[in-house]
PDB file of C-alpha atoms and ligand atoms in Angstrom:
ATOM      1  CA  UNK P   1      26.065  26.456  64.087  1.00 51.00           C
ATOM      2  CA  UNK P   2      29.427  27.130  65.994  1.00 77.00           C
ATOM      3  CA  UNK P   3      29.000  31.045  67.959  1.00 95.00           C
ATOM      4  CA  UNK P   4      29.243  29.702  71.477  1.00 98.00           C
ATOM      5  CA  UNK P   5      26.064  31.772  72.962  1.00 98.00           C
ATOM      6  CA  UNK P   6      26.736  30.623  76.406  1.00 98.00           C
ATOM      7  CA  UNK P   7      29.993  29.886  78.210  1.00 98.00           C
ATOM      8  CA  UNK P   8      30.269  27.999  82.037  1.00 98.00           C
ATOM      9  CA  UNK P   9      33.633  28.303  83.500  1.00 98.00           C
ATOM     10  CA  UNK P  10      34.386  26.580  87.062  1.00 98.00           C
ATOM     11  CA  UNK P  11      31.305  26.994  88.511  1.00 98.00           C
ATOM     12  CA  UNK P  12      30.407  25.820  91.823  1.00 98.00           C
ATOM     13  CA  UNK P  13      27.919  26.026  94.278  1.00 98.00           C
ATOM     14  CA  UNK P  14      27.461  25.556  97.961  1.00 98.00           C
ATOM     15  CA  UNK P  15      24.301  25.166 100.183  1.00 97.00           C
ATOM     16  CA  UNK P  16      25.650  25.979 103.225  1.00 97.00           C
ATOM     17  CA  UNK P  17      28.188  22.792 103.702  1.00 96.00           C
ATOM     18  CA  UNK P  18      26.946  21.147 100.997  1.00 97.00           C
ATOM     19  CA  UNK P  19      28.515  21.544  97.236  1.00 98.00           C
ATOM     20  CA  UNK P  20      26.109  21.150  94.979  1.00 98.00           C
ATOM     21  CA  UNK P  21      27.869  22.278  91.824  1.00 98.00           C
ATOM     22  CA  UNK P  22      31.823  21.480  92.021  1.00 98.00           C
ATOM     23  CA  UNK P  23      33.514  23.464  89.200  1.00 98.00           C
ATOM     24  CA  UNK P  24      31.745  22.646  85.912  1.00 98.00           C
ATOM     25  CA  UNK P  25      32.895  23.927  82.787  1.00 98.00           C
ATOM     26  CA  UNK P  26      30.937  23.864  79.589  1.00 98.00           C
ATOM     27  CA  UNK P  27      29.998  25.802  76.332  1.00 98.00           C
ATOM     28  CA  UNK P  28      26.247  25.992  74.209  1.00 98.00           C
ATOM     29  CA  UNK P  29      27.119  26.692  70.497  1.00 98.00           C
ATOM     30  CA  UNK P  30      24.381  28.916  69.040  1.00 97.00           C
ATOM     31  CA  UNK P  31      20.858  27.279  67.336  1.00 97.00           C
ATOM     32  CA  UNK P  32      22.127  24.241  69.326  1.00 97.00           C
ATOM     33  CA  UNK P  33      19.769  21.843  71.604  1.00 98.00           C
ATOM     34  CA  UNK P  34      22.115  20.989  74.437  1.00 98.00           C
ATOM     35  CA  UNK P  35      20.972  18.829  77.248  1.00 97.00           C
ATOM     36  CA  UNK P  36      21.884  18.523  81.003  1.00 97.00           C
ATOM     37  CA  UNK P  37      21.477  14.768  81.703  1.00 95.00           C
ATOM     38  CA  UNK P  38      21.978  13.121  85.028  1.00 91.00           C
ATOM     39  CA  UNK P  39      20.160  11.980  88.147  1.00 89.00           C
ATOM     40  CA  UNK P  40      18.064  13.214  90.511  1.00 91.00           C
ATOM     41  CA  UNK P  41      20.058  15.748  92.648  1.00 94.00           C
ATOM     42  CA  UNK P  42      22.979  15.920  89.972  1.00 95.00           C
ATOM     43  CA  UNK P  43      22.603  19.706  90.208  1.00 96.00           C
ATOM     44  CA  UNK P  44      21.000  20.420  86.943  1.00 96.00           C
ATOM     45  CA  UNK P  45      18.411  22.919  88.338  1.00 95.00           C
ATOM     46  CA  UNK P  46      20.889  24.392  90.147  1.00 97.00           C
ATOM     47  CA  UNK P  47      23.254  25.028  87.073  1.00 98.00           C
ATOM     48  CA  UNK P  48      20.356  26.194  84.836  1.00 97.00           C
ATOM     49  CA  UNK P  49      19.089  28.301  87.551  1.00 96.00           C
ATOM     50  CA  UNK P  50      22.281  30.360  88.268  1.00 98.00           C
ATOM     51  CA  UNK P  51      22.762  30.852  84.089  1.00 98.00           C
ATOM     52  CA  UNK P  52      19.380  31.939  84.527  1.00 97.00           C
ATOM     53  CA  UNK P  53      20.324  34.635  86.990  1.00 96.00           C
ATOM     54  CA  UNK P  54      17.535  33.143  89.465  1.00 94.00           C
ATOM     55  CA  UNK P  55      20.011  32.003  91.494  1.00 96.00           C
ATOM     56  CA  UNK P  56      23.600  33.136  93.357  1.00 97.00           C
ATOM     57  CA  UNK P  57      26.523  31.281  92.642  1.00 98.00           C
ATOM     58  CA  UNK P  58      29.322  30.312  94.572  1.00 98.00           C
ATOM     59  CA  UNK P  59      32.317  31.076  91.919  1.00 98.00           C
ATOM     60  CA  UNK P  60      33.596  30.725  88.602  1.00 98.00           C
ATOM     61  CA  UNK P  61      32.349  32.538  85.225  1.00 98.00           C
ATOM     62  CA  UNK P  62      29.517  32.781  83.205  1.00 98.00           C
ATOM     63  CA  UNK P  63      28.961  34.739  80.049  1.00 98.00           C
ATOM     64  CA  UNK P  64      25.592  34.665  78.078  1.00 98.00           C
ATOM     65  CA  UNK P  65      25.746  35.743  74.640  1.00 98.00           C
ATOM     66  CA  UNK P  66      28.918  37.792  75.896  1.00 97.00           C
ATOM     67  CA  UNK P  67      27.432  39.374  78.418  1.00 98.00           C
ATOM     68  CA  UNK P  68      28.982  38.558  81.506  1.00 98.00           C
ATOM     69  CA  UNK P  69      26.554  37.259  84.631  1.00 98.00           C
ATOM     70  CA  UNK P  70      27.359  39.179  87.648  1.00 98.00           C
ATOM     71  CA  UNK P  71      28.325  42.917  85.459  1.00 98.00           C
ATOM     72  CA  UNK P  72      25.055  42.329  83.281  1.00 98.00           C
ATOM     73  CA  UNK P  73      22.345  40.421  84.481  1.00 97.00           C
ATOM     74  CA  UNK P  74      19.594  42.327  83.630  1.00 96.00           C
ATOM     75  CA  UNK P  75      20.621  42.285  80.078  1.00 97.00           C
ATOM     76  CA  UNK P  76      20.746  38.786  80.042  1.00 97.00           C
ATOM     77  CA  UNK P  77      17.352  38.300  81.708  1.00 95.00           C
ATOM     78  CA  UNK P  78      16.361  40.300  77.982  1.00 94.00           C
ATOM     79  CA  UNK P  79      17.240  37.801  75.671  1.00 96.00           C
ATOM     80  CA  UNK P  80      16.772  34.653  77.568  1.00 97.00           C
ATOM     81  CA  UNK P  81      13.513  32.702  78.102  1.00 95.00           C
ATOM     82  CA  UNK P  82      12.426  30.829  81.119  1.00 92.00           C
ATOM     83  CA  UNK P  83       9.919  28.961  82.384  1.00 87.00           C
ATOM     84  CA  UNK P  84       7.458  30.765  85.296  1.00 77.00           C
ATOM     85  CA  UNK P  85       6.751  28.819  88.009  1.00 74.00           C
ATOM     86  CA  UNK P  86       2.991  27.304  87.944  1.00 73.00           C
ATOM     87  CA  UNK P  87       2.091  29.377  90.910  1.00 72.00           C
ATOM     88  CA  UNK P  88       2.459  32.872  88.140  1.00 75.00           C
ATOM     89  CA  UNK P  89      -0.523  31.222  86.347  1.00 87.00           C
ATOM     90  CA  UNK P  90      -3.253  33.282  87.862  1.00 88.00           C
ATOM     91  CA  UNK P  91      -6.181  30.362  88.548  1.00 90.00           C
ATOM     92  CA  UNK P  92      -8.883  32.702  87.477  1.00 93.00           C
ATOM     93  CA  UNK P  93      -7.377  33.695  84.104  1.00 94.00           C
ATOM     94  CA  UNK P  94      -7.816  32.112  80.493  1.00 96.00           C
ATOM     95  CA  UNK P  95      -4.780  31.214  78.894  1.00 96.00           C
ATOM     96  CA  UNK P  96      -5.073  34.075  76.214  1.00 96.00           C
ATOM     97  CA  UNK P  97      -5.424  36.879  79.361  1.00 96.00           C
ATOM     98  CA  UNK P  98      -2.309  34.894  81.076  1.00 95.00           C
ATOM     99  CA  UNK P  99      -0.479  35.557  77.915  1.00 95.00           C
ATOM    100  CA  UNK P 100      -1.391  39.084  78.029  1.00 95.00           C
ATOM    101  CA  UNK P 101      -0.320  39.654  81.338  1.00 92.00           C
ATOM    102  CA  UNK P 102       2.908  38.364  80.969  1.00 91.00           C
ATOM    103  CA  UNK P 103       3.658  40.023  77.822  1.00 93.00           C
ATOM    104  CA  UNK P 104       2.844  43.593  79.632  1.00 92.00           C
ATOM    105  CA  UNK P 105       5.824  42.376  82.418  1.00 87.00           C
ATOM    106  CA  UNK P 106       8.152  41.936  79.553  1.00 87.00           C
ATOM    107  CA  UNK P 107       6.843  44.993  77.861  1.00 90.00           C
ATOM    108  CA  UNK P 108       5.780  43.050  74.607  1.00 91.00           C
ATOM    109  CA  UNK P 109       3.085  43.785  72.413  1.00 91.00           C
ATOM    110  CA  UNK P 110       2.209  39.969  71.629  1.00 92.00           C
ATOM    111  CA  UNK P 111      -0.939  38.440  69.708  1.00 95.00           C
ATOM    112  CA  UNK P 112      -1.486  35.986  72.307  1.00 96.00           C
ATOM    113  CA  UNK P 113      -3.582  34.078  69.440  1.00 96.00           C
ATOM    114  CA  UNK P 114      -0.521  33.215  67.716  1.00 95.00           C
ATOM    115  CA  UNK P 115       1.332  32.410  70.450  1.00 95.00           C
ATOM    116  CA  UNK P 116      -1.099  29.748  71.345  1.00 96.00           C
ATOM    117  CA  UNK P 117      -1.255  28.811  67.355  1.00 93.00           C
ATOM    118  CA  UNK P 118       2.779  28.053  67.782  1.00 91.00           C
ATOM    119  CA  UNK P 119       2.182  25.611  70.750  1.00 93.00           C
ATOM    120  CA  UNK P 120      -1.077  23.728  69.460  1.00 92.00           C
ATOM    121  CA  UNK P 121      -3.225  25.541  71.845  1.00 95.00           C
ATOM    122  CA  UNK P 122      -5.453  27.961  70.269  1.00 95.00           C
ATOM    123  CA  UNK P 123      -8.605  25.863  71.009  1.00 96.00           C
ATOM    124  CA  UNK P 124      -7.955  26.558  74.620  1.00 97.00           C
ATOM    125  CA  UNK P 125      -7.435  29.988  74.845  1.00 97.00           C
ATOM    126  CA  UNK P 126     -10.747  30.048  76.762  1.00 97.00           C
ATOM    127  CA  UNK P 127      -9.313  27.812  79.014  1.00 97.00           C
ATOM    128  CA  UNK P 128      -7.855  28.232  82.741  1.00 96.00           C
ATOM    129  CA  UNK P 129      -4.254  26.293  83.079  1.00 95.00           C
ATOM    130  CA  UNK P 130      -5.751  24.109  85.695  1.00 93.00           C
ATOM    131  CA  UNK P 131      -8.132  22.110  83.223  1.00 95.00           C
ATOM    132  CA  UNK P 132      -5.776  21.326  80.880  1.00 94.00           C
ATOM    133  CA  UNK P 133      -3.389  17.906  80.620  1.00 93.00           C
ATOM    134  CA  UNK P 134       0.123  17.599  81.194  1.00 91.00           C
ATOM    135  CA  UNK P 135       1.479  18.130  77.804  1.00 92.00           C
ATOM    136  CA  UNK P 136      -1.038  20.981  77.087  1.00 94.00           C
ATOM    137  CA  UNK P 137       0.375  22.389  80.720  1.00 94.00           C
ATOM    138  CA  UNK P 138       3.893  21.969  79.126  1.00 93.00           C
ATOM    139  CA  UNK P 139       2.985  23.205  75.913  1.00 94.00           C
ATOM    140  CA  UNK P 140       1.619  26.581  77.521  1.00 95.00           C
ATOM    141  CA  UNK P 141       4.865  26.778  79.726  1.00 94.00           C
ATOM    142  CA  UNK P 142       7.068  27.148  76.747  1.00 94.00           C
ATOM    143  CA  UNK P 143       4.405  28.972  75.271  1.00 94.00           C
ATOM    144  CA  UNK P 144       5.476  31.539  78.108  1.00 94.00           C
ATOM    145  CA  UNK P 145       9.115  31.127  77.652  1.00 94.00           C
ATOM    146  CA  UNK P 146       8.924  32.580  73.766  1.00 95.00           C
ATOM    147  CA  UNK P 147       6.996  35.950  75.146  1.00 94.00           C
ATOM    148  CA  UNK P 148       9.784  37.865  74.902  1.00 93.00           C
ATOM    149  CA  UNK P 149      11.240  36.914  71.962  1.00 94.00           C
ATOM    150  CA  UNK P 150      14.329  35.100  73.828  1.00 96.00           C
ATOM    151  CA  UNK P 151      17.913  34.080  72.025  1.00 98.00           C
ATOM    152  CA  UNK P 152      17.866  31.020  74.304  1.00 98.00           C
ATOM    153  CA  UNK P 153      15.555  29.149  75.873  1.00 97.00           C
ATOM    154  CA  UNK P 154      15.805  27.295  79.273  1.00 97.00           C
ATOM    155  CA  UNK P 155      13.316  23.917  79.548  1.00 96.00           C
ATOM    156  CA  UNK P 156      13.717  22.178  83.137  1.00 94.00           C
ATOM    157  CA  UNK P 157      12.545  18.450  82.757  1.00 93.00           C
ATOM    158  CA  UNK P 158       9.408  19.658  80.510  1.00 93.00           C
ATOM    159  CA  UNK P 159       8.490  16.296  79.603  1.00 92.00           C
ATOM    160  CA  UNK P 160       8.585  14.424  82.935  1.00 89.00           C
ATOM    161  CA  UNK P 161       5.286  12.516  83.912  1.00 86.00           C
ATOM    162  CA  UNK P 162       4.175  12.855  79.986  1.00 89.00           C
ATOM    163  CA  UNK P 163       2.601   9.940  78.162  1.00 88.00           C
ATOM    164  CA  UNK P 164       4.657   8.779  74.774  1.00 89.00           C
ATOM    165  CA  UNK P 165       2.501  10.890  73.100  1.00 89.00           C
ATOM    166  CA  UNK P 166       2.806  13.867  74.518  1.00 89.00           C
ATOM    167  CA  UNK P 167       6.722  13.566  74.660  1.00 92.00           C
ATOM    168  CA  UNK P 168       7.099  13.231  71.192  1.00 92.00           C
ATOM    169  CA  UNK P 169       4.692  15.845  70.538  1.00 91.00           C
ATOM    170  CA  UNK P 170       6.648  18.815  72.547  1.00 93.00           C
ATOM    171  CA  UNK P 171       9.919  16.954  71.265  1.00 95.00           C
ATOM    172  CA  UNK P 172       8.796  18.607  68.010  1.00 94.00           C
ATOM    173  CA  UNK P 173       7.771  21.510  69.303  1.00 94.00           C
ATOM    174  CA  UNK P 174      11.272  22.056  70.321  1.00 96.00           C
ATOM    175  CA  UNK P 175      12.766  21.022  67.509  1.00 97.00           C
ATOM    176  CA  UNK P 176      10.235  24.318  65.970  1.00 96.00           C
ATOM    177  CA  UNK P 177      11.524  26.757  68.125  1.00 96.00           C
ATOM    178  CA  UNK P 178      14.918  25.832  67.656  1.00 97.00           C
ATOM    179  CA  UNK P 179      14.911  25.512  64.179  1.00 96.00           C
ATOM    180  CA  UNK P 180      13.356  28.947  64.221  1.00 94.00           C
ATOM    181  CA  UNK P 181      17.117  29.996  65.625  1.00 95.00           C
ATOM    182  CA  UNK P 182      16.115  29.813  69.288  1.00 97.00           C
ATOM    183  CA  UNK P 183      19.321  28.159  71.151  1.00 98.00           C
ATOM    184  CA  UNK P 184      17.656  25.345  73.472  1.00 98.00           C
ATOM    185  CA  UNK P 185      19.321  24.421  76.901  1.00 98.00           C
ATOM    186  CA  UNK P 186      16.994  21.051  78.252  1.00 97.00           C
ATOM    187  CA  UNK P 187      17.561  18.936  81.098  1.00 95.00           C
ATOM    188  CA  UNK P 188      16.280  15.338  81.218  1.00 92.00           C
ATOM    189  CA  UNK P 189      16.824  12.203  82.918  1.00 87.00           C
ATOM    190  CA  UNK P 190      15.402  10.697  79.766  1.00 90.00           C
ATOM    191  CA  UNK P 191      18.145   8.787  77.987  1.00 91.00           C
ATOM    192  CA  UNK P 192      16.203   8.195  75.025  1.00 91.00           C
ATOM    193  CA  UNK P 193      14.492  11.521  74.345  1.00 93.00           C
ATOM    194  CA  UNK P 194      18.465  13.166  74.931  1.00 95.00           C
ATOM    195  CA  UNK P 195      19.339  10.543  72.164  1.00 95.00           C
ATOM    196  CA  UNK P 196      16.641  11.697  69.695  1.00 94.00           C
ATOM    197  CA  UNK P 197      16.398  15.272  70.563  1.00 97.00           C
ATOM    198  CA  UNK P 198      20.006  16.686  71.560  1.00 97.00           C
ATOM    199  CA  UNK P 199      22.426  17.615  69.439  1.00 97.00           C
ATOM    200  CA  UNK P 200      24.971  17.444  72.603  1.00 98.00           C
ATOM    201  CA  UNK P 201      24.836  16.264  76.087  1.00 97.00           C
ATOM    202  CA  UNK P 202      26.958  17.109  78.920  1.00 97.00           C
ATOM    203  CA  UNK P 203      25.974  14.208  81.642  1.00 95.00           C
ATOM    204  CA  UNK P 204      26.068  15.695  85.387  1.00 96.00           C
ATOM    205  CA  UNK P 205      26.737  13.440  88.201  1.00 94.00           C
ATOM    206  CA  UNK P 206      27.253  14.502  91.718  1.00 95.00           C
ATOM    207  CA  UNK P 207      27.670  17.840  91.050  1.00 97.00           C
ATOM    208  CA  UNK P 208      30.569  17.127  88.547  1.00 97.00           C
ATOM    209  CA  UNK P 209      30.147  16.731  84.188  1.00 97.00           C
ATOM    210  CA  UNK P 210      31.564  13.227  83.703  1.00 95.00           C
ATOM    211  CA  UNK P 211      30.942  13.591  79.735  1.00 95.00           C
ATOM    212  CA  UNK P 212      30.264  15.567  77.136  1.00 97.00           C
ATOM    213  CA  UNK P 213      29.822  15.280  73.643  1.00 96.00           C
ATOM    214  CA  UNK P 214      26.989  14.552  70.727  1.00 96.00           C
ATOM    215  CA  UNK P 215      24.825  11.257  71.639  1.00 95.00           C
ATOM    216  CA  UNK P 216      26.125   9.745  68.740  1.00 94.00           C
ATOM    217  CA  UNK P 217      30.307  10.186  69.374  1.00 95.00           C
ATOM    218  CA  UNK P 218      29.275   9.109  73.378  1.00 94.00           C
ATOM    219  CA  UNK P 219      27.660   6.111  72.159  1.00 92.00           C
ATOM    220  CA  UNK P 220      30.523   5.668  69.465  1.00 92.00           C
ATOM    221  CA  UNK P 221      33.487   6.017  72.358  1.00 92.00           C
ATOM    222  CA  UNK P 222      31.473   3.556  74.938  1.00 90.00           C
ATOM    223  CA  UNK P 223      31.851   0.763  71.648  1.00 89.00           C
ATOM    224  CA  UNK P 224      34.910   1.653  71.081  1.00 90.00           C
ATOM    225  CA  UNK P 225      35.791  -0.053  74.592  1.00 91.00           C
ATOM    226  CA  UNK P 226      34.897  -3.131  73.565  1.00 88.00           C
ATOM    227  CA  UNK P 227      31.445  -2.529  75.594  1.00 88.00           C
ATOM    228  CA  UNK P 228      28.304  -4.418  74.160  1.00 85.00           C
ATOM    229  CA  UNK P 229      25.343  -5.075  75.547  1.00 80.00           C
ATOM    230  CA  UNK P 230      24.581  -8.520  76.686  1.00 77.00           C
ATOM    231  CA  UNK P 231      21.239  -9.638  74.439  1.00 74.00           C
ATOM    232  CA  UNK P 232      21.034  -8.500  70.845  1.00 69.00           C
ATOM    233  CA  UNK P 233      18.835  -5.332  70.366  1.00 72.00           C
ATOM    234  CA  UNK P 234      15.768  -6.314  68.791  1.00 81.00           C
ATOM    235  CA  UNK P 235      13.998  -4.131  65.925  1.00 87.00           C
ATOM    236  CA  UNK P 236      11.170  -2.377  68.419  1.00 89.00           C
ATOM    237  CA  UNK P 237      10.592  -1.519  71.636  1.00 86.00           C
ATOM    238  CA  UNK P 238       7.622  -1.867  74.308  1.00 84.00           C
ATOM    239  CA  UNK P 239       7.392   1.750  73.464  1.00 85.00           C
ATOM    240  CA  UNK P 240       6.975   1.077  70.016  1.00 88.00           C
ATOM    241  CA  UNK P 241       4.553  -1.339  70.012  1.00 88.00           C
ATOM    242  CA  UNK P 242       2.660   1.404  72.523  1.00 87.00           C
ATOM    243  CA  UNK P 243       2.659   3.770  70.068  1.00 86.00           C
ATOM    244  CA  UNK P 244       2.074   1.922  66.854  1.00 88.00           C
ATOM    245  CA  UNK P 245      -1.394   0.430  68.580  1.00 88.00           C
ATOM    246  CA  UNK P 246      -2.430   3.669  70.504  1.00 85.00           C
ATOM    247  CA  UNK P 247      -1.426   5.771  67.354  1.00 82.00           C
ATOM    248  CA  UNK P 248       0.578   9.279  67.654  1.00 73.00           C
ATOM    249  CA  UNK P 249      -1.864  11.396  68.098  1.00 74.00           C
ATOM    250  CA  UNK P 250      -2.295  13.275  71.285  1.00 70.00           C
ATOM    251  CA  UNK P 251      -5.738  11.839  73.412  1.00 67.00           C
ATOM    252  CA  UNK P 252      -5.585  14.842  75.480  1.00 61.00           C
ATOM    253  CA  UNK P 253      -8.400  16.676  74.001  1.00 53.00           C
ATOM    254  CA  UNK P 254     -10.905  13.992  75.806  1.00 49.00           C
ATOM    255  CA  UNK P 255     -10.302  14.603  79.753  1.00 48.00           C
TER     256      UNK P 255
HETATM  257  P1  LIG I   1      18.782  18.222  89.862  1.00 68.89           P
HETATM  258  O1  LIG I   1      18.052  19.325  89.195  1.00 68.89           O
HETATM  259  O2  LIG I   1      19.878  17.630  89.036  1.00 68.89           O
HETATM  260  O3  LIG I   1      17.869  17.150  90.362  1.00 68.89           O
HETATM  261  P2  LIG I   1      19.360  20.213  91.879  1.00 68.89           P
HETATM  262  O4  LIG I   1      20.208  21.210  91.216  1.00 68.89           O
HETATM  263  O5  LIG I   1      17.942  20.537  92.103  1.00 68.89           O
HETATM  264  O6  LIG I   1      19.522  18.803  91.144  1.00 68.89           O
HETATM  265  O7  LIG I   1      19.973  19.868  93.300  1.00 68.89           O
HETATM  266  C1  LIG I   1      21.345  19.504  93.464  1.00 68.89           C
HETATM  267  C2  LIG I   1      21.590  19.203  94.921  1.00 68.89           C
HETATM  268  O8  LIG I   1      21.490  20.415  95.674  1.00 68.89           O
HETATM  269  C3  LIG I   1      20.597  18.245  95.549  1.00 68.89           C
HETATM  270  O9  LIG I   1      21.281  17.417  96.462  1.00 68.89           O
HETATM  271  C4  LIG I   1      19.622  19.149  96.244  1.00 68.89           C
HETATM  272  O10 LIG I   1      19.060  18.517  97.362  1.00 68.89           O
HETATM  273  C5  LIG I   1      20.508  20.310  96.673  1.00 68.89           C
HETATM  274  N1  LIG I   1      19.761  21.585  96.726  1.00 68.89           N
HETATM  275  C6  LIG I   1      19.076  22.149  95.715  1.00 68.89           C
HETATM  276  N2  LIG I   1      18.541  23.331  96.083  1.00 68.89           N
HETATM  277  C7  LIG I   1      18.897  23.507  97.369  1.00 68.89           C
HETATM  278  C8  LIG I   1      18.656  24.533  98.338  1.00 68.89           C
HETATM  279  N3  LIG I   1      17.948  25.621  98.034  1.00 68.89           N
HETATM  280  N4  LIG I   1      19.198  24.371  99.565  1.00 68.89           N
HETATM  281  C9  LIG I   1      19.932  23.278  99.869  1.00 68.89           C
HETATM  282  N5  LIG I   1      20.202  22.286  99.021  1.00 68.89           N
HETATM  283  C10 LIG I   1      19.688  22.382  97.786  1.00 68.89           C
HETATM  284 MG1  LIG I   2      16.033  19.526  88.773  1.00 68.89          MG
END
């Protein structure tokens, strides 16, 4: 790991009056998971979306896997993956026939079989997107995003609304696709899944990165201030005890 695939240089960008993104700068090293933390209305759509090429910015530079955004977008739309909205996901189709359909926009020839196989799904190929749960919805989402056989993915908030469960379970399915060489760009407003999952974080606030470094040296320079928290940390978690009654295996397969 150390290619940087994609570079951000200054970028902003204005809704009208409004600056959304004011002049972030920051670099995703190849094979990396790198994750866009921050708050509601930080501007981590926006960011992801413009790297994307789904959305103008205002100024500054970005270069994906050297290709540079406003010479060679379509080129970059090749090698990148990204998740369609819900509304793509014809309601009358089965999974399987979804996965056909968007393989034939890419051009792909794709065994849609084994693309379900990849994302625990191939017992629901029969199904229609709107009967399964949230993690299987997830799961088929970045199901979609490996179609074209993408450098780098883009996941927007993919585990939002999950149970424990299903979080951990599509925290190792991106841990999969990464370790298959496929560079991962999440966001997340989940501190503890960033923790666990990214190997660095830039945190977004207000349109501005106020950090960014591995989870580990962040946590390491916050101690090094003399900060500690104000009870001791005990061994476990609510979550913990959650998970060690309920078990990790995904319930999903009931509703
Ligand atoms: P995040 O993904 O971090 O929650 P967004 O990038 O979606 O943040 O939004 C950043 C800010 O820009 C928010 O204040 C949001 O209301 C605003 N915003 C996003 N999209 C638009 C738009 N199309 N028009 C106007 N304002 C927008
Ligand atoms: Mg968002």
């Amino acid at each position: 790991m150390s290619k940087t695939i994609i570079q951000v240089k200054n970028l902003y960008k204005n809704y009208g009056d409004f600056a959304a993104v004011k002049g972030i700068s920051f670099d995703v090293l190849e094979g990396e998971i790198f994750g866009l933390l921050g708050p509601n209305g930080a501007g981590k759509s926006t960011t992801l979306e413009i790297i994307e090429t789904l959305r103008e910015k205002t100024s500054g530079e970005v270069t994906v896997d050297g290709l540079n955004l406003d010479d060679s977008p379509n080129e970059i739309k090749k090698i990148i993956g990204v998740q369609l909205q819900t509304s793509g996901y014809y309601p009358s189709l089965h999974l399987d026939e979804l996965i056909v359909l968007f393989a034939g926009l890419y051009n792909e020839d794709i065994d849609p079989m084994a693309l379900l196989d990849k994302v625990n799904l191939r017992d629901k190929a029969k199904a229609k997107f709107k009967e399964l749960s949230g993690g299987q919805k997830q799961r088929f989402s970045i199901a979609t995003t490996l179609i074209n056989k993408p450098k780098i993915i883009f996941l927007d908030e993919p585990t939002t609304g999950l149970d424990p469960q299903a979080r951990r379970n599509l925290w190792d399915l991106i841990r999969e696709i990464r370790d298959h060489g496929t560079t991962v760009i999440i966001t997340t407003h989940y501190m503890d899944e960033a923790e666990v999952l990214c190997d660095r974080v830039a945190i977004i606030d207000s349109g501005h990165i106020i950090a960014l470094n591995s989870p580990d040296k962040l946590i390491d320079e916050l101690v090094a201030t003399g900060f500690e928290k104000p009870k001791e940390v005990k061994q476990a978690n609510l979550e913990d005890v959650f998970i060690n009654l309920t078990g990790h295996a995904l319930r999903e397969e009931k509703i």
